[in-house]
mmCIF file of C-alpha atoms in Angstrom:
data_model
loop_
_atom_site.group_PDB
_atom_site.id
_atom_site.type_symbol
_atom_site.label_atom_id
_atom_site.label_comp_id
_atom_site.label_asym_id
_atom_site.label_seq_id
_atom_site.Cartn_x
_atom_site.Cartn_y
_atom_site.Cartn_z
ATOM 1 C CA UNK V 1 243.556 -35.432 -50.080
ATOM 2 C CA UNK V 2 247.023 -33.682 -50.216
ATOM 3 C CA UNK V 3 250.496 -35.205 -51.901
ATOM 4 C CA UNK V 4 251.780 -36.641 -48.101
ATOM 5 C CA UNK V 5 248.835 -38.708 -47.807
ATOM 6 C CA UNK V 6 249.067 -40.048 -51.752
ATOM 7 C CA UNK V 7 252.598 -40.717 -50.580
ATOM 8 C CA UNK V 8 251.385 -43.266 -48.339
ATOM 9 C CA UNK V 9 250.034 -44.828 -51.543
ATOM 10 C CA UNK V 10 253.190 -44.621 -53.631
ATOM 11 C CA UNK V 11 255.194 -46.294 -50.036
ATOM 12 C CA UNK V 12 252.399 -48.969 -49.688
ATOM 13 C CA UNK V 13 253.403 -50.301 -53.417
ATOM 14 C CA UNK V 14 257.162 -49.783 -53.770
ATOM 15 C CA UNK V 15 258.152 -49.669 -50.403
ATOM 16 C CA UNK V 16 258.917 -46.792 -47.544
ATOM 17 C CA UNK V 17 262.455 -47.354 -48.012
ATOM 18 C CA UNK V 18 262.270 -46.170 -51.742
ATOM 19 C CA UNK V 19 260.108 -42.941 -50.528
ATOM 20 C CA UNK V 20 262.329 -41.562 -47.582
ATOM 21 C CA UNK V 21 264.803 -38.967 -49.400
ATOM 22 C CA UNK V 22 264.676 -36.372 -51.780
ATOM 23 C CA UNK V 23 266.657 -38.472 -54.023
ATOM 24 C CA UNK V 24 267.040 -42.074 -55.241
ATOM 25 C CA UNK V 25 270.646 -43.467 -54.179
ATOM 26 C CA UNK V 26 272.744 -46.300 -56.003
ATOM 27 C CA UNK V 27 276.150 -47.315 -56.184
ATOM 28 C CA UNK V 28 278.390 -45.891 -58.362
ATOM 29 C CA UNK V 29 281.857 -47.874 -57.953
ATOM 30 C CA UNK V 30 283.680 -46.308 -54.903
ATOM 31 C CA UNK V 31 281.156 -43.382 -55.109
ATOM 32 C CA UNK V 32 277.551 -43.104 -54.744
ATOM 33 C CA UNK V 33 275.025 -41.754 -57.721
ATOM 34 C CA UNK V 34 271.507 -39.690 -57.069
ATOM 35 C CA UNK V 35 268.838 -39.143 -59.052
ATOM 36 C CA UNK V 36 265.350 -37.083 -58.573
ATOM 37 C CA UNK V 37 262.978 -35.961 -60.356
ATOM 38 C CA UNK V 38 260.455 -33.006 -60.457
ATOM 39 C CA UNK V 39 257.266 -31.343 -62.448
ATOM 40 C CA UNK V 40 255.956 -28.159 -62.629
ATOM 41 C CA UNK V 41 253.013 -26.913 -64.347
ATOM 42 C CA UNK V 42 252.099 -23.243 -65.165
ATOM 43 C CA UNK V 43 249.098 -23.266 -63.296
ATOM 44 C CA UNK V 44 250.708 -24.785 -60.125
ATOM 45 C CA UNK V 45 254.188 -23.777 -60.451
ATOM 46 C CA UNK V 46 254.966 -20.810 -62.472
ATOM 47 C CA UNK V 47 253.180 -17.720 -61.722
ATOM 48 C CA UNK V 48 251.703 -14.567 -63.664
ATOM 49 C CA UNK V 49 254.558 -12.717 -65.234
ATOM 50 C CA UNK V 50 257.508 -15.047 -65.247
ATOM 51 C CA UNK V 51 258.873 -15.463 -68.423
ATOM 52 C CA UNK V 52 259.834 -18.399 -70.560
ATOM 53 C CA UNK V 53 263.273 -18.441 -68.991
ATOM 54 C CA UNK V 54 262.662 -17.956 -65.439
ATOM 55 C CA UNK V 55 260.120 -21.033 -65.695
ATOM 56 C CA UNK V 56 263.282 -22.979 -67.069
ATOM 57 C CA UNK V 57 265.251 -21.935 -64.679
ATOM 58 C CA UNK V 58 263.162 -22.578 -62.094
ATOM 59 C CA UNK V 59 262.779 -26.169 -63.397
ATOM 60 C CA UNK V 60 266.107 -26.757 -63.093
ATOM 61 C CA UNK V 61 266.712 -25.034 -59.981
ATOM 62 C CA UNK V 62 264.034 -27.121 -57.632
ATOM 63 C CA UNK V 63 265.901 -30.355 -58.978
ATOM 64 C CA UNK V 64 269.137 -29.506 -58.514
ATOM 65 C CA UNK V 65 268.218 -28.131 -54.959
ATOM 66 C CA UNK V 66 267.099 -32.135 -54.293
ATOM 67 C CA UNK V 67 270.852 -32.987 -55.142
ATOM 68 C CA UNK V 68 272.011 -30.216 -53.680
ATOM 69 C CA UNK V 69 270.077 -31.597 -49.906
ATOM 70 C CA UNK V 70 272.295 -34.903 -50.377
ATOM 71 C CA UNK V 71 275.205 -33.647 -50.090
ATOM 72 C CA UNK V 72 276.232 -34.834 -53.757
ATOM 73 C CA UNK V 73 277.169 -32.346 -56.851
ATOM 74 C CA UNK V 74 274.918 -32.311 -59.716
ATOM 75 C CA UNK V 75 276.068 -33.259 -62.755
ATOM 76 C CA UNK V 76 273.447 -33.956 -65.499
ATOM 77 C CA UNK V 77 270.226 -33.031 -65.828
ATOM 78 C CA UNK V 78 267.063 -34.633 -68.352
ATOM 79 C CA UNK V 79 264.367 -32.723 -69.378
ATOM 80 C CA UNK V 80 261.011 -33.055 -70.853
ATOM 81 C CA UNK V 81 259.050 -30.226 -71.736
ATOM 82 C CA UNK V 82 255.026 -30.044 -73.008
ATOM 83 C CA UNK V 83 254.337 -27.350 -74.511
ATOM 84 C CA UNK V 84 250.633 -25.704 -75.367
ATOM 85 C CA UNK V 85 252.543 -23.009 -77.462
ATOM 86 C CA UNK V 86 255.663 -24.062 -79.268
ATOM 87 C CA UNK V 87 257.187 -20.697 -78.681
ATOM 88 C CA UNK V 88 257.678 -21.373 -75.310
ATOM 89 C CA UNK V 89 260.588 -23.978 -75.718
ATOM 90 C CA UNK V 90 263.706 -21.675 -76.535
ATOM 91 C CA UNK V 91 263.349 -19.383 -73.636
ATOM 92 C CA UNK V 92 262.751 -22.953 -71.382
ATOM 93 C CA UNK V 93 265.523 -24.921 -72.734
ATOM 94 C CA UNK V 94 267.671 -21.708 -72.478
ATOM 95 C CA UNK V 95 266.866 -20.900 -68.491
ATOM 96 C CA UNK V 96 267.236 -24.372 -67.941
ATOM 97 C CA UNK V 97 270.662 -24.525 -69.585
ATOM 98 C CA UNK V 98 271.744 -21.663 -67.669
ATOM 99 C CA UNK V 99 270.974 -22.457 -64.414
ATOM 100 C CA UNK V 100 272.541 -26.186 -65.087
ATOM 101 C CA UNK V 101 275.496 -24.247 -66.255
ATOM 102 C CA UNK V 102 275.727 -21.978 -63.364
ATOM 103 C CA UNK V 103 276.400 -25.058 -60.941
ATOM 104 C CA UNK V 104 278.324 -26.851 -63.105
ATOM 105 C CA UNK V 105 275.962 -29.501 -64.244
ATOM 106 C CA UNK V 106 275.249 -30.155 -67.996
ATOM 107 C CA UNK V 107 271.555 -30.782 -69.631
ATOM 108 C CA UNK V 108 272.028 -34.527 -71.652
ATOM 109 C CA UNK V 109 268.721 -35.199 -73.409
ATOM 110 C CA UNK V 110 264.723 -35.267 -72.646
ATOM 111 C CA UNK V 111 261.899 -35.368 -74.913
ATOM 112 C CA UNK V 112 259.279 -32.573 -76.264
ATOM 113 C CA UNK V 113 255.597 -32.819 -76.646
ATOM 114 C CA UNK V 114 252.242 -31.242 -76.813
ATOM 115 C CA UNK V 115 250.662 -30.923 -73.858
ATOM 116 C CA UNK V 116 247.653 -29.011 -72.473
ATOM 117 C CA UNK V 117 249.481 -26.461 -70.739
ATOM 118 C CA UNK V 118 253.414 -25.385 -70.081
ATOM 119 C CA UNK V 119 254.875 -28.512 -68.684
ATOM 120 C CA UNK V 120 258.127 -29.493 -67.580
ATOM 121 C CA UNK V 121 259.425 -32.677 -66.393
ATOM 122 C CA UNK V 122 263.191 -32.642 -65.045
ATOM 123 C CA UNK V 123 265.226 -35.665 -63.737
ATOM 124 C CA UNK V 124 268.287 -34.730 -62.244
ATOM 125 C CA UNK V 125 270.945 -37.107 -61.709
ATOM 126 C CA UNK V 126 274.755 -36.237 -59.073
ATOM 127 C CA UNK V 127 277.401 -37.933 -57.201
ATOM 128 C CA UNK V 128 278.871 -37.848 -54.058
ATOM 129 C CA UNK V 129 281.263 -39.730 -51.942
ATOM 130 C CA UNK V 130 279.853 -42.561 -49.558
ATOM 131 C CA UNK V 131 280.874 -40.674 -46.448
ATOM 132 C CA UNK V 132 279.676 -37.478 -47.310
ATOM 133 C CA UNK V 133 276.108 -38.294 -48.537
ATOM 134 C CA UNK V 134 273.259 -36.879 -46.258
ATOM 135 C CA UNK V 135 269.949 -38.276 -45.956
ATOM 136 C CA UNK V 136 267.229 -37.107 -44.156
ATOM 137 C CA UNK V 137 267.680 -39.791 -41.373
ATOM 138 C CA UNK V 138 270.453 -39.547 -38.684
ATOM 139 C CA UNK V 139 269.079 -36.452 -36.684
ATOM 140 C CA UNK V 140 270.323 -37.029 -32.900
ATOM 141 C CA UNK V 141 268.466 -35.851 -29.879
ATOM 142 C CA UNK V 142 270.686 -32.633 -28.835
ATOM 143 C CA UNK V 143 271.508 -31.799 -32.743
ATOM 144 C CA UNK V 144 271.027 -28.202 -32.964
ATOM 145 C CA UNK V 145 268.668 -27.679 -35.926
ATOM 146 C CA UNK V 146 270.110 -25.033 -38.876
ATOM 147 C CA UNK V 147 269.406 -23.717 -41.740
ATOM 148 C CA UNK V 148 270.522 -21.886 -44.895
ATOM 149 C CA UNK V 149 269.417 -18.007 -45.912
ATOM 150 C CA UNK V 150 266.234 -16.415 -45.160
ATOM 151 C CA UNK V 151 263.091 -18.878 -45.557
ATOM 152 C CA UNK V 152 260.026 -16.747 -46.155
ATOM 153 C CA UNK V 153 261.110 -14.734 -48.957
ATOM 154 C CA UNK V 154 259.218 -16.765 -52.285
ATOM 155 C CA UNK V 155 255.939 -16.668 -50.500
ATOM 156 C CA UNK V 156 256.529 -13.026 -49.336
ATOM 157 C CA UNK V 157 256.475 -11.928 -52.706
ATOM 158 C CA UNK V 158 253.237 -13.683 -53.533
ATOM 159 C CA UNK V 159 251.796 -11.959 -50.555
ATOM 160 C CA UNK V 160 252.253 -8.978 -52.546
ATOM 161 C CA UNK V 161 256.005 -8.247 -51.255
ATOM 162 C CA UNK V 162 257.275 -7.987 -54.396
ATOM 163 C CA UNK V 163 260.939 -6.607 -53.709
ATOM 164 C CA UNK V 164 261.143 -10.472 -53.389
ATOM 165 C CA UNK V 165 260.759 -11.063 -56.667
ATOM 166 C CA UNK V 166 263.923 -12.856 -57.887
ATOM 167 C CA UNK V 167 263.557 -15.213 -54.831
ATOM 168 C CA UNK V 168 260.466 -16.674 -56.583
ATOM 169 C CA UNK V 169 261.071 -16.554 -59.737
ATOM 170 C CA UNK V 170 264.344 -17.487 -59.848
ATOM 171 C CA UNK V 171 265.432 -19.438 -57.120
ATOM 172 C CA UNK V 172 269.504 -20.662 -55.975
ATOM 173 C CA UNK V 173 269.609 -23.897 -54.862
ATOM 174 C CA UNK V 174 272.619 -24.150 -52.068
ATOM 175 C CA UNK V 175 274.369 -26.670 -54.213
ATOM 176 C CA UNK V 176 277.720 -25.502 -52.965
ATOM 177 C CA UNK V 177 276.475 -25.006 -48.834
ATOM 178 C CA UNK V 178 274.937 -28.850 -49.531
ATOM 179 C CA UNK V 179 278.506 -30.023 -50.091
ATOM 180 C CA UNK V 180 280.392 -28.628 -47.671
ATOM 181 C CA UNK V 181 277.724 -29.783 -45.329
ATOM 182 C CA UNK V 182 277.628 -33.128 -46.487
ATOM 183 C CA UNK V 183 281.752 -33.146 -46.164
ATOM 184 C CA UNK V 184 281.316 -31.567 -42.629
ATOM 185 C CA UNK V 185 279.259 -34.540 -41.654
ATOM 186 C CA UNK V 186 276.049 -32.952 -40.488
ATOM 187 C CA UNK V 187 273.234 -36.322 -39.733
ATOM 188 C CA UNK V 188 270.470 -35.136 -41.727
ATOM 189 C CA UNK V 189 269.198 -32.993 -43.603
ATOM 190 C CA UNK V 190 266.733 -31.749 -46.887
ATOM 191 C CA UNK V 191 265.888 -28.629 -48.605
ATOM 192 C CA UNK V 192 262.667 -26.444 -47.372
ATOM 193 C CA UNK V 193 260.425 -25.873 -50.809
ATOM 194 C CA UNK V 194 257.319 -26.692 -49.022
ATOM 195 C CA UNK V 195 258.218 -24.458 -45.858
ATOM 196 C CA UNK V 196 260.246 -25.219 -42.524
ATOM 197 C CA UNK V 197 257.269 -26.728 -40.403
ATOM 198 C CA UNK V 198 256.370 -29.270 -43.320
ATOM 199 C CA UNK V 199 259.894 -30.214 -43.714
ATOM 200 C CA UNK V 200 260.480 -30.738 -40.041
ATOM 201 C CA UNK V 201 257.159 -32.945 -39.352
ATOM 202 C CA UNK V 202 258.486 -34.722 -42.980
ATOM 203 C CA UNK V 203 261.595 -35.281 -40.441
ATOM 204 C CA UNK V 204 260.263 -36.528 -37.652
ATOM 205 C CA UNK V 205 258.508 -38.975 -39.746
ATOM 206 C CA UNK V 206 262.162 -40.606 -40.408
ATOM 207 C CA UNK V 207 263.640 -39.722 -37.652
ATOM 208 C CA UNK V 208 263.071 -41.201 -33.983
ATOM 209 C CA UNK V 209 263.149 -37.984 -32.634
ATOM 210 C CA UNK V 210 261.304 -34.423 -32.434
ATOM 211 C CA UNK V 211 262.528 -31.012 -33.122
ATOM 212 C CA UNK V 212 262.357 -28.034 -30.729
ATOM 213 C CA UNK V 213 262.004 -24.495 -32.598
ATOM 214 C CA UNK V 214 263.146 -21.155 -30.912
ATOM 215 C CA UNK V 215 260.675 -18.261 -32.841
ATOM 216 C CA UNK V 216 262.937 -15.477 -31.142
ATOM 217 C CA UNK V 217 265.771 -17.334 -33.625
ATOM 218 C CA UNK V 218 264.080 -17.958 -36.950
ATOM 219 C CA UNK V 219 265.665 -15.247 -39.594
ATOM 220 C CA UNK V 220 262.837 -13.481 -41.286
ATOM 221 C CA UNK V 221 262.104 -11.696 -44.414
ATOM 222 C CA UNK V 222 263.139 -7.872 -43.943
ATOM 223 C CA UNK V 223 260.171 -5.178 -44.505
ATOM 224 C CA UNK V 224 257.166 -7.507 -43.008
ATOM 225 C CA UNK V 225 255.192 -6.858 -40.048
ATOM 226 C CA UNK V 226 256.706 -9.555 -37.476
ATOM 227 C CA UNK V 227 253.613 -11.774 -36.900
ATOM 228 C CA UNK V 228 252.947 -12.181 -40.790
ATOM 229 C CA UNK V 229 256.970 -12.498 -41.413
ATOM 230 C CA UNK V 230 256.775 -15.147 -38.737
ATOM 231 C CA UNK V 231 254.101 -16.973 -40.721
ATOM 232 C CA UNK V 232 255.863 -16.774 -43.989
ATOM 233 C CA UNK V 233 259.001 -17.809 -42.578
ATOM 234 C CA UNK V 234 257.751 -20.786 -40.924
ATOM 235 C CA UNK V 235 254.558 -22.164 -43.391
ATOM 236 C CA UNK V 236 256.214 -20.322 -46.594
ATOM 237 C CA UNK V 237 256.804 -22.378 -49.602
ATOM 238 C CA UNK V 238 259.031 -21.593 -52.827
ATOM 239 C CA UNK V 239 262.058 -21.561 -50.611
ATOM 240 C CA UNK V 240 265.147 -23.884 -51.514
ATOM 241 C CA UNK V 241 267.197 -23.373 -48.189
ATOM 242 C CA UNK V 242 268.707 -26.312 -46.634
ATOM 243 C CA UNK V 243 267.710 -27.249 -43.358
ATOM 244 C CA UNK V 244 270.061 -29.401 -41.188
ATOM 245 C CA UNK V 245 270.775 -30.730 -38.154
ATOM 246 C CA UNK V 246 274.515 -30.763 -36.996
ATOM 247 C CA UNK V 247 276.496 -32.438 -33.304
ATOM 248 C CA UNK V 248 276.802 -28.389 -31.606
ATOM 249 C CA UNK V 249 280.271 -29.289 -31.573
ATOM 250 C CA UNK V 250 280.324 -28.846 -35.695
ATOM 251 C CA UNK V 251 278.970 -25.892 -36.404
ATOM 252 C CA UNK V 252 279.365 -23.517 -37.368
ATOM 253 C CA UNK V 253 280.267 -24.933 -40.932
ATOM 254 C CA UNK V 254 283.147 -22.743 -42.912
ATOM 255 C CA UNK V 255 281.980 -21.139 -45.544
ATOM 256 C CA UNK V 256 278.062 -22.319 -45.039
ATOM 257 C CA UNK V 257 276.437 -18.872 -43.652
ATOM 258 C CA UNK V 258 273.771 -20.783 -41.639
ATOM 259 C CA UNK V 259 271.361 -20.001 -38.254
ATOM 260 C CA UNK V 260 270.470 -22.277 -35.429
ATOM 261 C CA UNK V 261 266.675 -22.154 -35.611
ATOM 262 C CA UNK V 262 266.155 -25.029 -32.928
ATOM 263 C CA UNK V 263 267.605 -27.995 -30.832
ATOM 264 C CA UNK V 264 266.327 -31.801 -31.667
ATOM 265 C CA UNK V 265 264.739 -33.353 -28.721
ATOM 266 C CA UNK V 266 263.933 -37.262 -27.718
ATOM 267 C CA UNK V 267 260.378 -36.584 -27.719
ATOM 268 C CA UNK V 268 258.918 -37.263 -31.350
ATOM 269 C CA UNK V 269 257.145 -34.064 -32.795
ATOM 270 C CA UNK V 270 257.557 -30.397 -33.546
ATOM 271 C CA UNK V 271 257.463 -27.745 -31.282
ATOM 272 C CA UNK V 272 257.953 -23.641 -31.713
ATOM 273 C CA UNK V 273 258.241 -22.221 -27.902
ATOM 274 C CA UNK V 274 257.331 -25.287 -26.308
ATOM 275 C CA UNK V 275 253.906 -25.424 -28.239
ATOM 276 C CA UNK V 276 252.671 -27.845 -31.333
ATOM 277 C CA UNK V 277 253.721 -26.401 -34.281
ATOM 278 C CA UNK V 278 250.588 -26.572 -37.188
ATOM 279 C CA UNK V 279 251.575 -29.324 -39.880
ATOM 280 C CA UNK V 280 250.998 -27.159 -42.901
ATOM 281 C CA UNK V 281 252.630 -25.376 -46.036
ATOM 282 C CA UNK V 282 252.844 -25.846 -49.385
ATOM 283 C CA UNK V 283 251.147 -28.566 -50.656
ATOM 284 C CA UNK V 284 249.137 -30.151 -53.718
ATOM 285 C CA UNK V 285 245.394 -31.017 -52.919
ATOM 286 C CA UNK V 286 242.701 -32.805 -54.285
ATOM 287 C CA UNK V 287 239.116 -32.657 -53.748
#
């Protein structure tokens, strides 16, 4: 059992509608407001030799990067942290704090307990005009398919690549890139932290479409063997890149460094080179 089928759960009780973005969406008088929310565990989430900070920064980061894929800034941020040692919390609260403060958002409250191991809990709250939010529906057969930086890099390092450290442990969600692309009108789009070919089948799964990939296209992590940069790039979790589909006739985007990986296609599914592309990444399993 993996988090995608317990989804199916969660959609069979509240509804698919309430399960289809990486944020919640409600009016906010002429604007619109989103809100997300995220956990991460120190088992799961933060690995063998980050610090105290980097997990709070982290925590931060993967929410804000949910914002960031609507198109909407981010402007406060909630956050409730368990803690198996107590000394854990200032370095937390500070790498949170930092990060919110780096793009402009502001922590507001949360809550503090004890909890079996490092635990933190962050609900993330922006706005963004109605025109320029994004969901991840509205990809259009002959969209080229984009996306942000080099995917890869975070699971690279786990793979024992470790001049990609700082892409793992402290991550930079494309809150500014979501913006612009949200204001440039691209027709959907979401961020990549479980890896490009789970985020495209997540896609197509919304969409009434499929999505074509080029290989010979896909940026890759520098300083890899091809084949095994290939895999990372493609299955790689860890990542907060946007990926995006955008009318040809809008890209590129001004001032959103970007590559076109793909091309969306009538035919539901997701191909690299013409071939089924596997349906896995980075996902949470049960036995």
């Amino acid at each position: 059992m993996d988090d995608r089928e317990l989804l199916q759960v969660v959609m069979g009780i509240v509804g698919k509608a309430n399960c289809a973005d990486d944020c919640a969406v409600f009016p906010c008088g002429e604007r619109q407001m989103v809100i997300t929310t995220d956990m991460l565990h120190r088992t799961t989430d933060f690995v063998p030799g980050m610090t105290n900070w980097q997990a709070g920064w982290m925590s931060a980061a993967v929410t804000l990067s949910d914002i960031a894929s609507m198109g909407a800034a981010p402007q406060y941020l909630l956050i409730a942290v368990g803690l198996d040692d107590w000394k854990c919390l200032e370095g937390v609260m500070q790498g949170a704090k930092d990060c919110c403060t780096h793009f402009d958002a502001a922590i507001i409250g949360g809550d503090i307990d004890r909890h079996g191991e490092l635990t933190v809990v962050t609900t993330g709250i922006g706005i963004v005009d109605k025109e320029h939010l994004v969901r991840r529906t509205g990809a259009r057969p002959g969209d080229l398919i984009c996306i942000t930086g080099t995917p890869g890099q975070a699971q690279a390092w786990l793979d024992g690549y470790h001049q990609f450290e700082k892409a793992l442990f402290e991550p930079q969600p494309r809150v500014r890139e979501g913006q612009l692309l949200g204001k440039a009108g691209v027709s959907a789009m979401m961020d990549d932290s479980d890896g490009i070919a789970l985020s495209l089948y997540d896609l197509v799964s919304v969409n009434g479409c499929g999505f074509a990939l080029d290989s010979r296209k896909l940026p890759l992590p520098v300083g890899i063997p091809s084949d095994q940069a290939w895999e990372l790039a493609l299955y790689g979790g860890g990542d907060y890149e946007l990926i995006y589909t955008i009318d040809p006739v809008q890209f590129p985007v001004l001032g959103v460094p970007s590559t076109v990986i793909g091309t969306v296609v009538p035919e539901p599914g997701v191909t690299v080179d013409g071939q089924p592309l596997a349906k896995r990444g980075y996902q949470h399993r049960w036995e």
